[in-house]
mmCIF file of C-alpha atoms in Angstrom:
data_model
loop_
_atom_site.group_PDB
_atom_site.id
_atom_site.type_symbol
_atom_site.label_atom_id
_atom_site.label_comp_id
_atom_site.label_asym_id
_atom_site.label_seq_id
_atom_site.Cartn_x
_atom_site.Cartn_y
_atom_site.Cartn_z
ATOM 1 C CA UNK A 14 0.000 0.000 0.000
ATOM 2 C CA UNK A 15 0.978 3.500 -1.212
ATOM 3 C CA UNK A 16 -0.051 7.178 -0.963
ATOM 4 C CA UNK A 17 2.793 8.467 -2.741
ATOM 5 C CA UNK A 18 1.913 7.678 -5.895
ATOM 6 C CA UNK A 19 0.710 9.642 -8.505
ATOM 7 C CA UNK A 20 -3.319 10.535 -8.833
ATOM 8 C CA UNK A 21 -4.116 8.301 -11.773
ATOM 9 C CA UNK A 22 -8.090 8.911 -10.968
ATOM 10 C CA UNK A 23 -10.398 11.787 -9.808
ATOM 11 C CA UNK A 24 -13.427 12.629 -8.735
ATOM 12 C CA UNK A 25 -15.062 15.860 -8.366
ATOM 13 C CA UNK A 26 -18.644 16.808 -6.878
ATOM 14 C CA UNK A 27 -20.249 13.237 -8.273
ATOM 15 C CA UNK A 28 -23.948 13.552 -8.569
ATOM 16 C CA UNK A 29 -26.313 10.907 -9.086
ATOM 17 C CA UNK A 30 -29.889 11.280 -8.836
ATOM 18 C CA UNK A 31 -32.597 8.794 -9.405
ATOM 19 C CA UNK A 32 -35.788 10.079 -10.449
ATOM 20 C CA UNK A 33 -38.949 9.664 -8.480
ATOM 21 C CA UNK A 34 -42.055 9.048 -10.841
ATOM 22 C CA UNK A 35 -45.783 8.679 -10.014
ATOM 23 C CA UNK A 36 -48.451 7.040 -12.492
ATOM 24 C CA UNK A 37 -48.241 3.834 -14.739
ATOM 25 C CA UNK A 38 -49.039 5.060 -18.087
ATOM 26 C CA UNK A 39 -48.190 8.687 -17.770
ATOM 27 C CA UNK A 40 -45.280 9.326 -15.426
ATOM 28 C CA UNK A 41 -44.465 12.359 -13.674
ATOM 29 C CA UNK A 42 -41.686 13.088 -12.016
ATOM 30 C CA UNK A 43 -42.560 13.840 -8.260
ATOM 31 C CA UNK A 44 -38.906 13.983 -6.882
ATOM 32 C CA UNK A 45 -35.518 12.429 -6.742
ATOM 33 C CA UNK A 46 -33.307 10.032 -4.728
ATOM 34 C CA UNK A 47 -30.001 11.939 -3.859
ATOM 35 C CA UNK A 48 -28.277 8.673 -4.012
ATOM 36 C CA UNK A 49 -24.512 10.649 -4.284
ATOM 37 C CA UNK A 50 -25.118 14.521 -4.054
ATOM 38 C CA UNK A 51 -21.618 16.282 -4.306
ATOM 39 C CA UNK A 52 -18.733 13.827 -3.743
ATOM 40 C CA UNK A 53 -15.263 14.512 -4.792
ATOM 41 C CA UNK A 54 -11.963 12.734 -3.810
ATOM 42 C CA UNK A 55 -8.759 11.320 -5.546
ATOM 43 C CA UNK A 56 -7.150 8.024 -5.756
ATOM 44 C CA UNK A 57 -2.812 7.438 -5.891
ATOM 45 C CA UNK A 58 -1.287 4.934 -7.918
ATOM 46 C CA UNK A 59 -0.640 1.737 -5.501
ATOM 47 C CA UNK A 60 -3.294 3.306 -2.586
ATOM 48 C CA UNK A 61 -6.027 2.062 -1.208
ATOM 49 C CA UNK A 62 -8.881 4.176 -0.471
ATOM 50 C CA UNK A 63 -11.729 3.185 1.923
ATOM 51 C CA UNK A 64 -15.332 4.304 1.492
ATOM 52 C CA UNK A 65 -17.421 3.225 4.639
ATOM 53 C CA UNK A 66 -20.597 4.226 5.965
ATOM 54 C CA UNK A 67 -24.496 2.956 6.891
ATOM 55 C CA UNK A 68 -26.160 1.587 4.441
ATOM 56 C CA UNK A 69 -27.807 3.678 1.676
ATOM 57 C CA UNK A 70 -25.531 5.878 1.843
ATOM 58 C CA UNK A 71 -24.549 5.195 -1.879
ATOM 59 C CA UNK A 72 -20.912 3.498 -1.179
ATOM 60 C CA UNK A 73 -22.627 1.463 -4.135
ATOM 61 C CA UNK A 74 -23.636 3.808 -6.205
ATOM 62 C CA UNK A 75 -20.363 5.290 -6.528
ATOM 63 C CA UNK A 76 -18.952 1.890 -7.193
ATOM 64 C CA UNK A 77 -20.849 1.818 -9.969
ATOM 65 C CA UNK A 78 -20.301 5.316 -11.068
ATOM 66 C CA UNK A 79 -16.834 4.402 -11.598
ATOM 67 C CA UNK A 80 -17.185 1.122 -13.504
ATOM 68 C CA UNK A 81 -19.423 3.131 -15.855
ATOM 69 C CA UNK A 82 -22.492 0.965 -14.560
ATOM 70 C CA UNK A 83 -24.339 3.975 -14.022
ATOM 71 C CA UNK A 84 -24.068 7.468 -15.973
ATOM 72 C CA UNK A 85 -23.554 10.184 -13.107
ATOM 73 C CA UNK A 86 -26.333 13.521 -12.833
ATOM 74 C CA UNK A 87 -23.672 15.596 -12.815
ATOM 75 C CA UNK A 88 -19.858 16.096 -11.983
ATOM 76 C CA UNK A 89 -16.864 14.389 -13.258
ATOM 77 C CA UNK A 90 -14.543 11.160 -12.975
ATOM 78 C CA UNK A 91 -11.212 11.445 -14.585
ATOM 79 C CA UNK A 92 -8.688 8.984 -15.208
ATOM 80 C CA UNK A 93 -5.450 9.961 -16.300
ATOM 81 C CA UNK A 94 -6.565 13.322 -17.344
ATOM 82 C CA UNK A 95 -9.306 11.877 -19.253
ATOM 83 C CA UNK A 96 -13.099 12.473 -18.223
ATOM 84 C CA UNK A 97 -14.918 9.755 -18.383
ATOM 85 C CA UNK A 98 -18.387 11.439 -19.222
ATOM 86 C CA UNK A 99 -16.501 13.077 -22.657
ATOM 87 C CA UNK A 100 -15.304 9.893 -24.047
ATOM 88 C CA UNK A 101 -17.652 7.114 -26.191
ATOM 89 C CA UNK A 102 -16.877 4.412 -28.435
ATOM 90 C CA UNK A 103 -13.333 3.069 -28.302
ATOM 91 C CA UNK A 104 -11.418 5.505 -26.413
ATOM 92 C CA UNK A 105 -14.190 4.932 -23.162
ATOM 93 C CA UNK A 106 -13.829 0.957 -24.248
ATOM 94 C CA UNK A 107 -10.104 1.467 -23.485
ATOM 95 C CA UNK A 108 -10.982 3.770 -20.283
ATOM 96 C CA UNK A 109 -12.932 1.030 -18.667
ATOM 97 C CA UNK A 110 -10.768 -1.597 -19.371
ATOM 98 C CA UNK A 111 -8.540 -0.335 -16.992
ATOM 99 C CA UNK A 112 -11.169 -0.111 -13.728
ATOM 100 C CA UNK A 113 -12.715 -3.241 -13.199
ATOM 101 C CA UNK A 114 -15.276 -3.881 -10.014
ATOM 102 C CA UNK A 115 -15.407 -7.097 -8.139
ATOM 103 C CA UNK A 116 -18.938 -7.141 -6.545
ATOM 104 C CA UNK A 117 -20.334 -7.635 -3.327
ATOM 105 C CA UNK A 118 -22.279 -11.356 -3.375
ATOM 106 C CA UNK A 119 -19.793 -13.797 -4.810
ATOM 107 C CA UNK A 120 -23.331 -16.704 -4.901
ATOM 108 C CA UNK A 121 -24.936 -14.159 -7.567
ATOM 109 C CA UNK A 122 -22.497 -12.467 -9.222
ATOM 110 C CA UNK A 123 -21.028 -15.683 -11.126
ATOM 111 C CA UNK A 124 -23.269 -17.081 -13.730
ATOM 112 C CA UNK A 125 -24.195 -20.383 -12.421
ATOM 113 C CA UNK A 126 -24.739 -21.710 -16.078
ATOM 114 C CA UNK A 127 -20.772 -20.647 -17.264
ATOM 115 C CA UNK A 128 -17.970 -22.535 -16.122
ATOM 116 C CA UNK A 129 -14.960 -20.794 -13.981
ATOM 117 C CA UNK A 130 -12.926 -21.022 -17.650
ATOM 118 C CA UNK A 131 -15.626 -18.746 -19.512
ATOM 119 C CA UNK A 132 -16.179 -16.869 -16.617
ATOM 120 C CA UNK A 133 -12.766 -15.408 -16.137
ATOM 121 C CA UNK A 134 -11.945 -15.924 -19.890
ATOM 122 C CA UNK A 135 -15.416 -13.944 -20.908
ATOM 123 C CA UNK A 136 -13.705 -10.679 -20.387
ATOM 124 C CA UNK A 137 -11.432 -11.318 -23.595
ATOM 125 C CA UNK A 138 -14.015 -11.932 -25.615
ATOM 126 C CA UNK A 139 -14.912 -8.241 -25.158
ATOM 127 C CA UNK A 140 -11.349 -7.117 -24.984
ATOM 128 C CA UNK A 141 -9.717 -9.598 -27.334
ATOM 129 C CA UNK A 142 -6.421 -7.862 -28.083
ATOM 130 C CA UNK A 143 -5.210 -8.646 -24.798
ATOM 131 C CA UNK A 144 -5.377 -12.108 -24.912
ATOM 132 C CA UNK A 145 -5.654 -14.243 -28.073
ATOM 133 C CA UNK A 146 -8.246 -16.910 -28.953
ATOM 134 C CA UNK A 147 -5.500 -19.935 -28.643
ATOM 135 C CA UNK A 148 -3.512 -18.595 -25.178
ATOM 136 C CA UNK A 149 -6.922 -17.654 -23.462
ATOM 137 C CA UNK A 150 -7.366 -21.006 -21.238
ATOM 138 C CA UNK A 151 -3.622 -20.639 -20.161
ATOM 139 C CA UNK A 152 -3.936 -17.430 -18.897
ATOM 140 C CA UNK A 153 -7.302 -18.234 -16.999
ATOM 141 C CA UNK A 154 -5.380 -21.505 -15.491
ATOM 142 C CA UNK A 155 -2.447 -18.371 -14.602
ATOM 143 C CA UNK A 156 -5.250 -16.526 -12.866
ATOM 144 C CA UNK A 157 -6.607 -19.615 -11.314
ATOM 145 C CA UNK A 158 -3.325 -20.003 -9.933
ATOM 146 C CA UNK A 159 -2.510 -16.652 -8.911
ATOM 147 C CA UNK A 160 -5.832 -15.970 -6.699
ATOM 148 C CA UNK A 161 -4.996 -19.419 -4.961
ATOM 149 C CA UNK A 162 -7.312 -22.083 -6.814
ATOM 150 C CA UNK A 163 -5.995 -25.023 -8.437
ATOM 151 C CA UNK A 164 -6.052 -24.666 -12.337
ATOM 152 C CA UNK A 165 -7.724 -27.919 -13.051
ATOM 153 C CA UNK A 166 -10.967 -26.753 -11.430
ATOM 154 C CA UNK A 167 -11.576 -24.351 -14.950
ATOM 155 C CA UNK A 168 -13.561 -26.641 -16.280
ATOM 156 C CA UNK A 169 -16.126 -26.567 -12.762
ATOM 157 C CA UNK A 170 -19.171 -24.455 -12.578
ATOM 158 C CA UNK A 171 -19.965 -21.886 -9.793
ATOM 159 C CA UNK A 172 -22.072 -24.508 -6.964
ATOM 160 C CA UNK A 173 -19.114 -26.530 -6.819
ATOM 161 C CA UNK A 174 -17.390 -24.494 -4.866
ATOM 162 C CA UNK A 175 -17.484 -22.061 -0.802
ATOM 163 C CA UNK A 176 -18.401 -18.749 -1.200
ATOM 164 C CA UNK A 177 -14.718 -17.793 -0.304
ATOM 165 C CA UNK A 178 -13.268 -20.047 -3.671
ATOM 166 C CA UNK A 179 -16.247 -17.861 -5.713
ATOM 167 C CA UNK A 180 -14.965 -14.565 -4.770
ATOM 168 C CA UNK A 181 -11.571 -15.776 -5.794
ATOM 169 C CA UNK A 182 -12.685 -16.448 -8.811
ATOM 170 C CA UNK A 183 -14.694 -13.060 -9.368
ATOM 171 C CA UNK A 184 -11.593 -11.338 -8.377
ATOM 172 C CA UNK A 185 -9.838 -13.470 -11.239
ATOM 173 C CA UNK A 186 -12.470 -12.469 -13.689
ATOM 174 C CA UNK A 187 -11.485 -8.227 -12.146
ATOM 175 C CA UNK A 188 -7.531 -9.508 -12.619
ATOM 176 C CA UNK A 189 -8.511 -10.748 -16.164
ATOM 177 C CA UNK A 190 -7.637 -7.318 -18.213
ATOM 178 C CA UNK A 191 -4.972 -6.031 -16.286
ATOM 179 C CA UNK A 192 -6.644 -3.121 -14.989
ATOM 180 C CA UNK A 193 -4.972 -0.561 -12.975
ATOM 181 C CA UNK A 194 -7.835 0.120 -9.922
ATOM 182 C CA UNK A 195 -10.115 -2.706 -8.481
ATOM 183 C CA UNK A 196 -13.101 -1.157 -7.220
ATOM 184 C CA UNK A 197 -14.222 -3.899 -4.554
ATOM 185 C CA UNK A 198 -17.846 -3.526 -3.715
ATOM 186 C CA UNK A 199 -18.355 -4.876 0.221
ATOM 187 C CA UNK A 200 -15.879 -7.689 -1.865
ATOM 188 C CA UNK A 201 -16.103 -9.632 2.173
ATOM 189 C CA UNK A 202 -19.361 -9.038 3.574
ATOM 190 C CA UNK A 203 -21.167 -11.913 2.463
ATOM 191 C CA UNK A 204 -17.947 -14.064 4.106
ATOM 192 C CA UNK A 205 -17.237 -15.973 6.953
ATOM 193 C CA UNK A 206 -14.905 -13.969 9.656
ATOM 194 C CA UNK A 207 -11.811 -16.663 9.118
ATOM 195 C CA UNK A 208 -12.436 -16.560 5.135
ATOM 196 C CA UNK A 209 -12.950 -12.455 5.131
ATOM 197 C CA UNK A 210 -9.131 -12.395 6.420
ATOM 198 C CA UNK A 211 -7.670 -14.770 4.130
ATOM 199 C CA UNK A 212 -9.463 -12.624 0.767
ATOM 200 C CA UNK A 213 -8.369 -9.302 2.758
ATOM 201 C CA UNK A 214 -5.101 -10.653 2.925
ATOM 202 C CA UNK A 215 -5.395 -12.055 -0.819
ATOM 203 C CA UNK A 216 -6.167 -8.642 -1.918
ATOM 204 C CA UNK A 217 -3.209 -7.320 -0.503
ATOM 205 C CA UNK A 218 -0.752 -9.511 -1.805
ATOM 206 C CA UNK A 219 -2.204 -9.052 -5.400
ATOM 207 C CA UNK A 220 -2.033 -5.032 -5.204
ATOM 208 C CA UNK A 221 1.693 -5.671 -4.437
ATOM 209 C CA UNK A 222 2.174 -7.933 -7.419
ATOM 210 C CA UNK A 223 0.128 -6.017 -9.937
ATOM 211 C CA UNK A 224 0.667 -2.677 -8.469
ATOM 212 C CA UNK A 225 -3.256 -2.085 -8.399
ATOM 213 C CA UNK A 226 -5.102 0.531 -6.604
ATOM 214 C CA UNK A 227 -8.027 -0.267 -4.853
ATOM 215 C CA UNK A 228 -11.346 1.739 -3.672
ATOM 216 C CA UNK A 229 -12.756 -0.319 -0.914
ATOM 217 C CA UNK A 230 -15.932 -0.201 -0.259
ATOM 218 C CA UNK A 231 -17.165 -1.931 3.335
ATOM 219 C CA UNK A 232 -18.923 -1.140 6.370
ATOM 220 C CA UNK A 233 -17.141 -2.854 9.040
ATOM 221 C CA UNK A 234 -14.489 -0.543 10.109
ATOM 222 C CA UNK A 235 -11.817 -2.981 11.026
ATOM 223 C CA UNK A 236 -11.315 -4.572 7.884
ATOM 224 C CA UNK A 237 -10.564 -1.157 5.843
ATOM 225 C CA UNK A 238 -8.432 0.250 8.922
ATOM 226 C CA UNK A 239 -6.395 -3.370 8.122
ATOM 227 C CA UNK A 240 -6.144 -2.439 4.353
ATOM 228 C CA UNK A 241 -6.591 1.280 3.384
ATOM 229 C CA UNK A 242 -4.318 3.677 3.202
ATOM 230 C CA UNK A 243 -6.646 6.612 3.605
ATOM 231 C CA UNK A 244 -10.692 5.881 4.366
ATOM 232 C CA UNK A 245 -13.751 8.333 3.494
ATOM 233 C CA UNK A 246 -16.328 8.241 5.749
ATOM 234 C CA UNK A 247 -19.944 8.827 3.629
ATOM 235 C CA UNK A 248 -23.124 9.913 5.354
ATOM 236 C CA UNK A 249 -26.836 10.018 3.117
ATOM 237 C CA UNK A 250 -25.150 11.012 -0.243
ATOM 238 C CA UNK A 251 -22.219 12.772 0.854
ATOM 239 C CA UNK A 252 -18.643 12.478 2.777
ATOM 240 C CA UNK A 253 -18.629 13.312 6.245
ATOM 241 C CA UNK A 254 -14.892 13.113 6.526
ATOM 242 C CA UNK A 255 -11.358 12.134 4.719
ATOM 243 C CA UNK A 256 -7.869 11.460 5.537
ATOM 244 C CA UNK A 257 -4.984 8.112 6.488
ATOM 245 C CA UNK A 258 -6.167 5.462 8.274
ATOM 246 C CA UNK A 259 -4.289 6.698 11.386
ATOM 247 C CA UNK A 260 -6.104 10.549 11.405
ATOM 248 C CA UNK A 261 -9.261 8.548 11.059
ATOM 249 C CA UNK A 262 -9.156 6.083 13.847
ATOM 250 C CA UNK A 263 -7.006 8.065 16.289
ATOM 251 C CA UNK A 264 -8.241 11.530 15.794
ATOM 252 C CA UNK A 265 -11.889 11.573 14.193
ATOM 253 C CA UNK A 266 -13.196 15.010 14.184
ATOM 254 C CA UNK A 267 -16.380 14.670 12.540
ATOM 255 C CA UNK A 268 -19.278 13.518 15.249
ATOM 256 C CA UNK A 269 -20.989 10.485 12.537
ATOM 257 C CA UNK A 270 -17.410 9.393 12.681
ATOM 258 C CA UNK A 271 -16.766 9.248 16.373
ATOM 259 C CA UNK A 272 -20.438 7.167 16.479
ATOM 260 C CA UNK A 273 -19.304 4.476 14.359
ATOM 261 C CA UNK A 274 -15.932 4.011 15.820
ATOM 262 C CA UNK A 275 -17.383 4.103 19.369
ATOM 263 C CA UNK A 276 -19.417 0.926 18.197
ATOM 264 C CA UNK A 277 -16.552 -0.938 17.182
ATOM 265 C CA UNK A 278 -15.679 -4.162 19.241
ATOM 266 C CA UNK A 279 -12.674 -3.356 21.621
ATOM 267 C CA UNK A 280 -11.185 -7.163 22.472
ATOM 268 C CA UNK A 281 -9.444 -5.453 25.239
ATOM 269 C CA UNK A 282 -12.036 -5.811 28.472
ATOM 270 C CA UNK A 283 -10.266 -2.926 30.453
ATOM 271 C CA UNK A 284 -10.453 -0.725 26.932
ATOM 272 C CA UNK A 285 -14.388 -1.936 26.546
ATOM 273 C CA UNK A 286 -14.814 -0.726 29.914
ATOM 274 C CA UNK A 287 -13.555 2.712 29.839
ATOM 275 C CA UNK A 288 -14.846 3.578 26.536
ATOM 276 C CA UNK A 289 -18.227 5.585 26.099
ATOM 277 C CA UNK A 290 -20.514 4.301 23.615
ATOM 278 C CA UNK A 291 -22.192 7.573 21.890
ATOM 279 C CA UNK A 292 -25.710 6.484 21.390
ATOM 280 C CA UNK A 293 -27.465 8.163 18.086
ATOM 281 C CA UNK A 294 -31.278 8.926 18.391
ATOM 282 C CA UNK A 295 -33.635 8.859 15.525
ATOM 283 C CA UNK A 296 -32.902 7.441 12.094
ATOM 284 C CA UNK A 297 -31.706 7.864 8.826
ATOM 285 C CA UNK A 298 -33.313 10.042 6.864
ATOM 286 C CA UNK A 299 -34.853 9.723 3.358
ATOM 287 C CA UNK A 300 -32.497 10.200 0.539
ATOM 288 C CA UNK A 301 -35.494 11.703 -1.302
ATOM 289 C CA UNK A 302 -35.989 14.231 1.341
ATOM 290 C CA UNK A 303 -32.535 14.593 2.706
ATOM 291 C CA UNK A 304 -32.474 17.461 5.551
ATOM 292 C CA UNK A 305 -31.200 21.042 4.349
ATOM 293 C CA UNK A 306 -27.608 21.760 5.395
ATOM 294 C CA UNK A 307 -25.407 19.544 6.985
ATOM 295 C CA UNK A 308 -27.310 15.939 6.609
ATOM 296 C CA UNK A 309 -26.074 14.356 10.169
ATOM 297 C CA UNK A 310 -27.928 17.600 11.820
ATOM 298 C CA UNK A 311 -31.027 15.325 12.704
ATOM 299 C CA UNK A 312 -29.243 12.975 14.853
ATOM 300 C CA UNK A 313 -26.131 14.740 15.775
ATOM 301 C CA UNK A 314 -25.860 16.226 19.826
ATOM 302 C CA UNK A 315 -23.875 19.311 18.214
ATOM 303 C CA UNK A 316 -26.376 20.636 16.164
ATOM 304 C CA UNK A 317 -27.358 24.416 16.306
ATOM 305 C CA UNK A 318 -29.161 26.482 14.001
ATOM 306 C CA UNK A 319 -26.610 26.863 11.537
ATOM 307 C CA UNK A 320 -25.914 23.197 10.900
ATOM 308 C CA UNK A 321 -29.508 23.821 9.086
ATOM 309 C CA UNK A 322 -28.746 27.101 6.826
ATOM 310 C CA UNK A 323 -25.493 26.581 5.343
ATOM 311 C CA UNK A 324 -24.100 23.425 4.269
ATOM 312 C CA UNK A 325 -20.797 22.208 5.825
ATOM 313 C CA UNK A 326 -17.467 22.220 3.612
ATOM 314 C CA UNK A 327 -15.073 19.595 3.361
ATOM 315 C CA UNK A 328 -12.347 21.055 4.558
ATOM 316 C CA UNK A 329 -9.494 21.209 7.302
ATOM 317 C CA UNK A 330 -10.786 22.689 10.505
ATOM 318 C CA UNK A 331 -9.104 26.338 11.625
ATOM 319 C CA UNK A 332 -7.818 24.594 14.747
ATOM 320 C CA UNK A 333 -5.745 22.618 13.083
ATOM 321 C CA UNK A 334 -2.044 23.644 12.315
ATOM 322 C CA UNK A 335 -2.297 22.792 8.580
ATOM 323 C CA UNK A 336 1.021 21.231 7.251
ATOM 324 C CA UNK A 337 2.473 21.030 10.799
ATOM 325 C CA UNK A 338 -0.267 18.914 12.276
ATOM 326 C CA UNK A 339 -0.163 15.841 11.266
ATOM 327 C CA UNK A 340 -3.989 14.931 12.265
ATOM 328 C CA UNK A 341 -4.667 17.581 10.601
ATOM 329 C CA UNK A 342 -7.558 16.195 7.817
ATOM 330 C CA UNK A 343 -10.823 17.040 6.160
ATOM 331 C CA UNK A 344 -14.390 16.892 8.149
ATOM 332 C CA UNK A 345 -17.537 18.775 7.271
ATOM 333 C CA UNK A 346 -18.771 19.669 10.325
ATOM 334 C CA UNK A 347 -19.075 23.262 11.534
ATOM 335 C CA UNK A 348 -17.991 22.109 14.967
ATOM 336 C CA UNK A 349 -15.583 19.655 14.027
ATOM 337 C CA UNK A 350 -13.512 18.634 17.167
ATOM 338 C CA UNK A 351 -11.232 15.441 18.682
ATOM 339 C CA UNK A 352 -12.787 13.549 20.864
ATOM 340 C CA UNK A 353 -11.292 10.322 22.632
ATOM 341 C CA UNK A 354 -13.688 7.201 21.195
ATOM 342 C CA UNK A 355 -11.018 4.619 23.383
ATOM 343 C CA UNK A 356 -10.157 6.999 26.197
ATOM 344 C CA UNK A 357 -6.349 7.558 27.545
ATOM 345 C CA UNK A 358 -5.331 5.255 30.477
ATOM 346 C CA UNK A 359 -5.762 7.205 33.496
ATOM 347 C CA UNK A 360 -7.891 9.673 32.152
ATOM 348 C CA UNK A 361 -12.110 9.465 32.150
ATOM 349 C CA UNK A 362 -13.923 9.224 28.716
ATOM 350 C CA UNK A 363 -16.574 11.357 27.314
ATOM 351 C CA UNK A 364 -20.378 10.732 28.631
ATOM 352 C CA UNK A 365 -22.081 9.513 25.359
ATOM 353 C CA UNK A 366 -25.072 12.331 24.662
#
């Protein structure tokens, strides 16, 4: 895992609305689902970036987005320079070659009517100057090999094999093209605990070998601290807060961040018992009727009136020393502040609101 690499892919104020219709034969448009309302970010060469967040808070949507899935409302995703909205025909071909997705339910995402050999091989039959007709089932029995199943199972189908052996094999099929980002979809959610580790750690070992950047997409927080490099915490269309792994975790500023990593299980007993768990009323509100200004303002203890008039920026708080602090990160929250999830030994933790 890198950060130093160059950005090979951005993002800037991603919309994505789905429209809201009412009638059968003559449709009209009542409203919109703000699935992604304003989301910009960029990805290095060799990093791993880590989206988390409730869900329907359209993690998925962007995943999509990027693939080229779904056409965004508005905004832009560029890759190399390139925007991906601008470009049709071969040059976009080309473009989305190089970003492949593996998906979230490895039992439905495999066509249980293919065999592993077209299924990893079907990608060349779209993109068929990177692998000729005659050296195609050698380079699925490569892939085979390289994600950790035994070659001579290409000529299986899906139900023959765990749920952990079909996600290797749909991250074979992402491997397939040589693409330079992997956008993994909740890629270990639908995963036992002991197999989630071993296709974390599988993940890993390929970005290494390929030089691949990832955008991980999860919601338990544990498993992208373990592989992400930075992490991007999204809240009802929009991100709450960005920076490394370690501002994240050890300094969240943002209060929807400090919720979910107070929920976290703490294996330490003595930790478990000093921390405060900060209990959030209410729910999640409607992505077709998200609340004006900042979105967390309906369940967040810090709220005042102007969490409801202006919408928060992304942006380093003032009390940060930019450039010399190096906790210093991005949070849009009007009153961003630290606040010890795991309090200090010795010291008493915050009452939870």
């Amino acid at each position: 895992m890198s950060a130093d690499g160059e950005v090979i892919l951005e993002v800037r104020d991603l919309v994505k609305h789905y429209p809201l219709t009412q009638g059968i034969v003559f449709k009209r448009k009542i409203g919109a689902v703000r699935a992604v309302d304003g989301v910009s970010f960029d990805l290095r060469h060799g990093e791993t970036l880590g989206v988390v967040g409730e869900s329907g808070c359209g993690k998925s949507t962007i995943a999509k987005l990027l693939v080229g899935l779904e056409r965004p409302t508005s905004g832009g995703i560029r890759y190399k320079g390139e925007d991906l909205a601008t470009l049709s025909g071969r040059a976009l071909k080309a473009v989305r070659r190089n970003i492949q997705m593996v998906f979230q339910d490895p039992y439905t995402s495999l066509n249980p009517r293919m065999t592993v050999g077209d299924i990893i091989g079907e990608p060349y039959e779209i993109h068929p100057e990177v692998a000729p007709k005659g050296s195609r089932r050698q380079k699925v029995r490569e892939l085979l090999d390289v994600v950790g199943l035994n070659p001579e199972y290409i000529n299986r189908y899906p139900h023959q094999f765990s749920g952990g052996q079909r996600q290797r094999i749909g991250i074979a099929r992402g491997l397939a093209l040589r693409p330079e980002i992997i956008v993994a979809d909740e890629p270990v959610s639908a995963l036992d605990v002991s197999v989630q580790a071993q296709v974390v750690n599988l993940l890993e070992r390929l970005q290494g070998e390929f030089g691949l950047s990832y955008v991980f997409i999860a919601h338990d927080l544990s498993v992208v601290r373990h592989i992400s490099d930075r992490v991007a915490v999204m809240y009802l269309g929009r991100l709450a807060e960005v920076g490394t792994d370690t501002q994240i975790y050890e300094h969240p500023t943002h209060p929807y961040t400090q919720a979910l990593l107070s929920a976290v299980p703490v294996p330490d007993p003595r930790a478990r018992e000093r921390r405060e768990r900060i209990l959030l009323t209410g729910d999640v509100p409607s992505p077709a009727h998200p609340p004006s200004g900042c979105r967390f303002r309906t369940r967040c203890w810090k709220a005042r009136e102007k969490c409801a008039l202006v919408v928060p920026p992304l942006e380093v708080p003032d009390w940060f020393q930019e450039g010399a602090d190096p906790a210093a990160h991005d949070s849009a929250c009007h009153f961003a502040e630290e606040r010890a999830v795991v309090p200090p030994e010795g010291g008493p933790g915050t009452p939870a609101p």
